[in-house]
Short mmCIF file of C-alpha atoms in Angstrom, two decimals:
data_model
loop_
_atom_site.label_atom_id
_atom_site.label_comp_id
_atom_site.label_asym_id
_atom_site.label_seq_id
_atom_site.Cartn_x
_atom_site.Cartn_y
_atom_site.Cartn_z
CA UNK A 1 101.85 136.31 92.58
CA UNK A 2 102.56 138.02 95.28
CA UNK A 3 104.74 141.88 94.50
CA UNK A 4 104.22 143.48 97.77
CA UNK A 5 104.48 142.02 101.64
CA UNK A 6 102.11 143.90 103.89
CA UNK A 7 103.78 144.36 107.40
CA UNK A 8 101.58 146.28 109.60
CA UNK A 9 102.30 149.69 107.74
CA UNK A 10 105.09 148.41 105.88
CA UNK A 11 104.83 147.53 102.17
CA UNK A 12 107.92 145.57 101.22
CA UNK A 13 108.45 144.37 97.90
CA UNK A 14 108.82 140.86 97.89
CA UNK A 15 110.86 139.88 95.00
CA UNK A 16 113.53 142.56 96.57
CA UNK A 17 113.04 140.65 100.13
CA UNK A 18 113.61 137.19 98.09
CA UNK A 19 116.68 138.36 97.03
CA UNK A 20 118.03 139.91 99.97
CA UNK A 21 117.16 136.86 102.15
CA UNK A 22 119.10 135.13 99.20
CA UNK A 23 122.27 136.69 98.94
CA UNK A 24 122.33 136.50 103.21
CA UNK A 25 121.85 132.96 102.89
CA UNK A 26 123.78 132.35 100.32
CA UNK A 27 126.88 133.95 101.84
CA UNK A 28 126.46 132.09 104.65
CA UNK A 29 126.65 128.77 103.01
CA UNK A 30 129.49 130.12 100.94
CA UNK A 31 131.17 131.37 104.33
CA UNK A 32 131.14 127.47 105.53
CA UNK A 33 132.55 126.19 101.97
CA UNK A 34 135.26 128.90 101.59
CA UNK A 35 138.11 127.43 103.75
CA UNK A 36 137.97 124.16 101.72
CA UNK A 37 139.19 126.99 98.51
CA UNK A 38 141.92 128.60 100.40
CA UNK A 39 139.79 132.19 101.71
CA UNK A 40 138.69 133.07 104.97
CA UNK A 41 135.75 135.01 105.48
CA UNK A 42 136.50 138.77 105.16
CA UNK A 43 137.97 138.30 102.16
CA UNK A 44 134.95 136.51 100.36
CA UNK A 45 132.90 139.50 102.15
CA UNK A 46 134.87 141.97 100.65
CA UNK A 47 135.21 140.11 97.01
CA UNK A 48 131.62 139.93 97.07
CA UNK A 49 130.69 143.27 98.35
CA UNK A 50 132.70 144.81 95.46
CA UNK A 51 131.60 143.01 92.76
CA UNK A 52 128.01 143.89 93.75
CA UNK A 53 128.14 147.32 94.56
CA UNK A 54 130.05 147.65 90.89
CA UNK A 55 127.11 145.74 89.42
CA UNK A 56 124.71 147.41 90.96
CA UNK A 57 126.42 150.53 89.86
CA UNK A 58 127.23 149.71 86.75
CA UNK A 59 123.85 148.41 85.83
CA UNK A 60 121.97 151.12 86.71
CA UNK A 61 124.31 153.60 84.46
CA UNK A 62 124.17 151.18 81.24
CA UNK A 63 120.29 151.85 81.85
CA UNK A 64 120.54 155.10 82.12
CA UNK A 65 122.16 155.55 79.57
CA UNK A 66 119.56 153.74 77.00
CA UNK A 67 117.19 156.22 78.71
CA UNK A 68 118.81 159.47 78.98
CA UNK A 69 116.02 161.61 78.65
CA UNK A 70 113.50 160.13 81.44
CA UNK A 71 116.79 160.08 84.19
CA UNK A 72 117.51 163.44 83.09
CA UNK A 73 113.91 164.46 83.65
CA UNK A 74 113.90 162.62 86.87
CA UNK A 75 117.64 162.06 88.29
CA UNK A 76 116.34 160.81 91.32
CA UNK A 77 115.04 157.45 89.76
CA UNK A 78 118.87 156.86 89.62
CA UNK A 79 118.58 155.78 93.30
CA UNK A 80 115.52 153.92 92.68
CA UNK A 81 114.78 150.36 94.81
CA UNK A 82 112.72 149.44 91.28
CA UNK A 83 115.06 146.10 90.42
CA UNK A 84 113.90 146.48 86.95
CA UNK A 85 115.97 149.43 86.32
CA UNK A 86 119.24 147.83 85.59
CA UNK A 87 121.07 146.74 82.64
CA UNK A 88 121.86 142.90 83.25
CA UNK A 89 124.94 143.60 80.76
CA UNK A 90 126.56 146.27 82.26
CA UNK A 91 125.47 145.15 85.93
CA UNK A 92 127.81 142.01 85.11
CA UNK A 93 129.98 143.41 82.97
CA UNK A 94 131.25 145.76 85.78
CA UNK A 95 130.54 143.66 89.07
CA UNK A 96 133.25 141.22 86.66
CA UNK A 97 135.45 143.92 86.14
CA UNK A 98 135.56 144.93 89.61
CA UNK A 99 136.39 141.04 90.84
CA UNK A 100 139.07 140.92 88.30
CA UNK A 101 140.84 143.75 89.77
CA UNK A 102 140.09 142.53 93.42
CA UNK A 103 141.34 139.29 92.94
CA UNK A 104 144.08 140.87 91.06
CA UNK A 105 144.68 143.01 94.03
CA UNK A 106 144.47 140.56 96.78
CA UNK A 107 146.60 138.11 94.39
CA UNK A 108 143.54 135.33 94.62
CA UNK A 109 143.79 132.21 92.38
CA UNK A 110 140.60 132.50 89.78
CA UNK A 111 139.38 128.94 89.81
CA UNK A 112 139.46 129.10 94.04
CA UNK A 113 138.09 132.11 93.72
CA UNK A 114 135.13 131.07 91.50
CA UNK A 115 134.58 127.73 93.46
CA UNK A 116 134.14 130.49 96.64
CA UNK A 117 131.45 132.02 95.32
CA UNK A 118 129.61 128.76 94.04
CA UNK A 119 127.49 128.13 96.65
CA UNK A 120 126.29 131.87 96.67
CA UNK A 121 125.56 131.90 92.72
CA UNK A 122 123.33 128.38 93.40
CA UNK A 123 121.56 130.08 96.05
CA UNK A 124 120.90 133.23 94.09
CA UNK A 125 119.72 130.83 91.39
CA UNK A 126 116.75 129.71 93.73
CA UNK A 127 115.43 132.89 95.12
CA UNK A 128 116.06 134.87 92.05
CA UNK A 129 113.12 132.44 90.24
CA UNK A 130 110.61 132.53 93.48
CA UNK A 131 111.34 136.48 93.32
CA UNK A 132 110.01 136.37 89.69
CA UNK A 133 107.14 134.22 90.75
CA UNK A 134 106.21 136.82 93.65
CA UNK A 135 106.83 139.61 91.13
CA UNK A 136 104.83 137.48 88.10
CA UNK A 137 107.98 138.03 85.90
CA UNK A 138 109.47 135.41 83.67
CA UNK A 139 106.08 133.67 83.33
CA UNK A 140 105.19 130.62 81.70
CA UNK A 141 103.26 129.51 78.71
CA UNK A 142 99.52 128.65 78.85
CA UNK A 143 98.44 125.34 79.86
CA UNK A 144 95.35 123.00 80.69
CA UNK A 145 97.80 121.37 83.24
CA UNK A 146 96.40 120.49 86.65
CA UNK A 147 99.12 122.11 88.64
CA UNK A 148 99.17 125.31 85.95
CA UNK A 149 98.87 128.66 87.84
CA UNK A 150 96.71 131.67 87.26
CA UNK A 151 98.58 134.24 86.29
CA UNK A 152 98.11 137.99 84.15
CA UNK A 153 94.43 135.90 83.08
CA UNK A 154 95.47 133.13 81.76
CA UNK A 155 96.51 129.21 83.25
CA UNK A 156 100.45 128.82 83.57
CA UNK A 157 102.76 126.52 83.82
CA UNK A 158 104.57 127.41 86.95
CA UNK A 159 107.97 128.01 85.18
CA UNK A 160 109.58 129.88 87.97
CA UNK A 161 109.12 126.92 90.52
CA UNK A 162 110.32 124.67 88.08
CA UNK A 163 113.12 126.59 87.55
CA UNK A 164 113.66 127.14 91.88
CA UNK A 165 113.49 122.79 91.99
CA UNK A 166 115.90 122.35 89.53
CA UNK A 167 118.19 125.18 90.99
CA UNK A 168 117.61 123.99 94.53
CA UNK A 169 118.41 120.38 93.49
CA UNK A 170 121.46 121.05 92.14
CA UNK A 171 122.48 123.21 95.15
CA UNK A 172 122.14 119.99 97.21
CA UNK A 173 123.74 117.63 95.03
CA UNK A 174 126.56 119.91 94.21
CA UNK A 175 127.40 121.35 98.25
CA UNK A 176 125.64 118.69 100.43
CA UNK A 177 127.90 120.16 103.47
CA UNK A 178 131.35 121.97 103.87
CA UNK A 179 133.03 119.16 105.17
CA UNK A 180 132.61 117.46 101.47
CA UNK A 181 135.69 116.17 99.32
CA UNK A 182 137.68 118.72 97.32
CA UNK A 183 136.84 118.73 93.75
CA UNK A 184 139.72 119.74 91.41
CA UNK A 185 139.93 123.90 91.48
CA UNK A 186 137.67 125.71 89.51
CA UNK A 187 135.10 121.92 89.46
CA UNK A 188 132.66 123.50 91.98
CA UNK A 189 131.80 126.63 90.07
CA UNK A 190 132.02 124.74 86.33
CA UNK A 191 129.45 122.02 87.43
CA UNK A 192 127.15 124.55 88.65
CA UNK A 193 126.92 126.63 85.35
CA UNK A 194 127.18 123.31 82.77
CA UNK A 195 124.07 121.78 84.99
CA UNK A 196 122.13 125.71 85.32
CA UNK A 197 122.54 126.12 81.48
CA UNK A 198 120.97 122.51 80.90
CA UNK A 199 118.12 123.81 83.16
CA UNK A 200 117.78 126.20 81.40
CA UNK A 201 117.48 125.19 78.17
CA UNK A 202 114.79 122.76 79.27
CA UNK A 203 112.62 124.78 81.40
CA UNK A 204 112.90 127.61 78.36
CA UNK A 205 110.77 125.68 76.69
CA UNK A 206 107.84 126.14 79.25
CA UNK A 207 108.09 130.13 79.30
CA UNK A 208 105.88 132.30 77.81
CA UNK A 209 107.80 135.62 77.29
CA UNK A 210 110.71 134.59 75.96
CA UNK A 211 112.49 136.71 73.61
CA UNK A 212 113.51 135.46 70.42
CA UNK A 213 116.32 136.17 67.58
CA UNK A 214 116.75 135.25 64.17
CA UNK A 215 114.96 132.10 63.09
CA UNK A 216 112.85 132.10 65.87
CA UNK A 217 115.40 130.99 68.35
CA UNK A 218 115.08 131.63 72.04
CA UNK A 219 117.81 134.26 73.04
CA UNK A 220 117.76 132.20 76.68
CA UNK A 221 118.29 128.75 74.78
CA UNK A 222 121.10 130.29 72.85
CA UNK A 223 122.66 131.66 75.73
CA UNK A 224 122.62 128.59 77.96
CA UNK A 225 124.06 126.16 74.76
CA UNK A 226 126.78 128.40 74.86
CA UNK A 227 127.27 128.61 78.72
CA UNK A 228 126.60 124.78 78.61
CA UNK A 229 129.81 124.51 75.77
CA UNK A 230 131.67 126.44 77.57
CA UNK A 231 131.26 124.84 81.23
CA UNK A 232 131.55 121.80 79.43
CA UNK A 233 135.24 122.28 77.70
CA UNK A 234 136.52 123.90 80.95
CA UNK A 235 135.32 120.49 82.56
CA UNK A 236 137.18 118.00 80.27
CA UNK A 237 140.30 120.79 80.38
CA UNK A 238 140.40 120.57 84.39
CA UNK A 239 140.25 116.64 83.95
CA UNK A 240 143.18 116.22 81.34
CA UNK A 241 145.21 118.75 82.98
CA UNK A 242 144.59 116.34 86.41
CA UNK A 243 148.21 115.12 87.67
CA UNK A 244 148.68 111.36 87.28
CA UNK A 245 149.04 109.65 90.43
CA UNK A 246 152.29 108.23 90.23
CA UNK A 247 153.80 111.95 88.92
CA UNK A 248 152.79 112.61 92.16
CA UNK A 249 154.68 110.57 94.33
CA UNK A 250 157.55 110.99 91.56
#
């Protein structure tokens, strides 16, 4: 665990550094896969840019709002660096919203669209679990493993770089370079989430803070079986709906 970088009299947060070095690298490999979807660069820079700012936004309200009385007490926490103070709902909720109306806008195709931002998602995927291993969030269950970490006193299984391998593996196997065959629209970005929700219903098993909902079940585990079911039907529709070769040439 590592929550703060000491640079000469800099403290940086690290898990916020992860993340930024993330989403540059990640737009950069999405940058290099875009033309193969039909966008050139500003307009992935701008898609993106909105959608985050309107999470970030967003996010930070729906928060707010479940804690009215300590923003109104301190309003200046609204601007606060603190990661933690967002609502993961609303921050999607709205950074959705606000692509839906871009791409609306800017008349983009969804499932181009979506493939676009792929690579970027994968990438986030990766430094978003080494940020929560710098930060000690998201930790694992106990263990007598040899590899097991020590973390908040106990030994751990390192869930968070079991969760970067997996997510880095399937980065590679999914965008080994941006000169790859096309997939059939909306393929790249459906892949990714069916084989991150099987990740994560395996690695699930291995954390040790996961919240749970009636009968025990793991709200994360729920989550990715649906996310799996739903990559996994908009698979087999992109594949039926494929054009025959000879309707083709027709």
């Amino acid at each position: 665990m590592l929550p703060i970088l000491n640079i000469g009299p800099f403290a940086i947060p690290t898990a916020e550094l992860l993340l930024l070095a993330g989403l540059w690298f990640g737009l950069t490999l999405a940058e290099k896969h875009a033309p193969r979807h039909g966008l050139n660069t500003d307009t992935l820079y701008n898609f993106v840019f909105v959608m985050l700012i309107s999470g970030l936004v967003t996010g930070r309200l729906g928060y707010a709002a479940r804690h009215l009385d300590a923003f109104l007490a301190s309003p200046a926490s609204l601007v606060s660096l603190n990661r933690g103070v967002l609502d993961p709902v609303a921050a999607l909720g709205g950074g959705l919203i606000a692509g839906w109306i871009f791409g609306q806008r800017k008349s983009l195709s969804l499932l181009p669209a979506l493939d676009a931002l792929a690579p970027l998602l994968g990438v986030l995927l990766v430094t978003s679990a080494l940020a929560n291993l710098a930060s000690g969030d998201a930790y694992g269950a106990e263990t007598t493993l040899p590899w097991a970490i020590p973390l908040w006193g106990a030994a751990r299984h390192p869930v968070q770089l079991y969760e970067a391998t997996a997510a880095g593996l399937i980065l590679g196997y999914l965008f080994p370079h941006p000169r790859m065959p096309n997939r059939l629209p909306g393929m790249d970005f459906l892949l990714l989430i069916a084989w991150s929700a099987g990740a994560r219903l395996f690695f699930e098993a291995f954390r040790g803070d996961s919240l749970t909902t009636l009968g025990g079940l793991r709200t994360a585990q729920v989550a990715a079986w649906l996310a799996l079911a739903a990559a996994l039907w908009g698979i087999t529709r992109l594949r039926r709906a494929k054009p025959e070769p000879q309707k083709i040439l027709q």
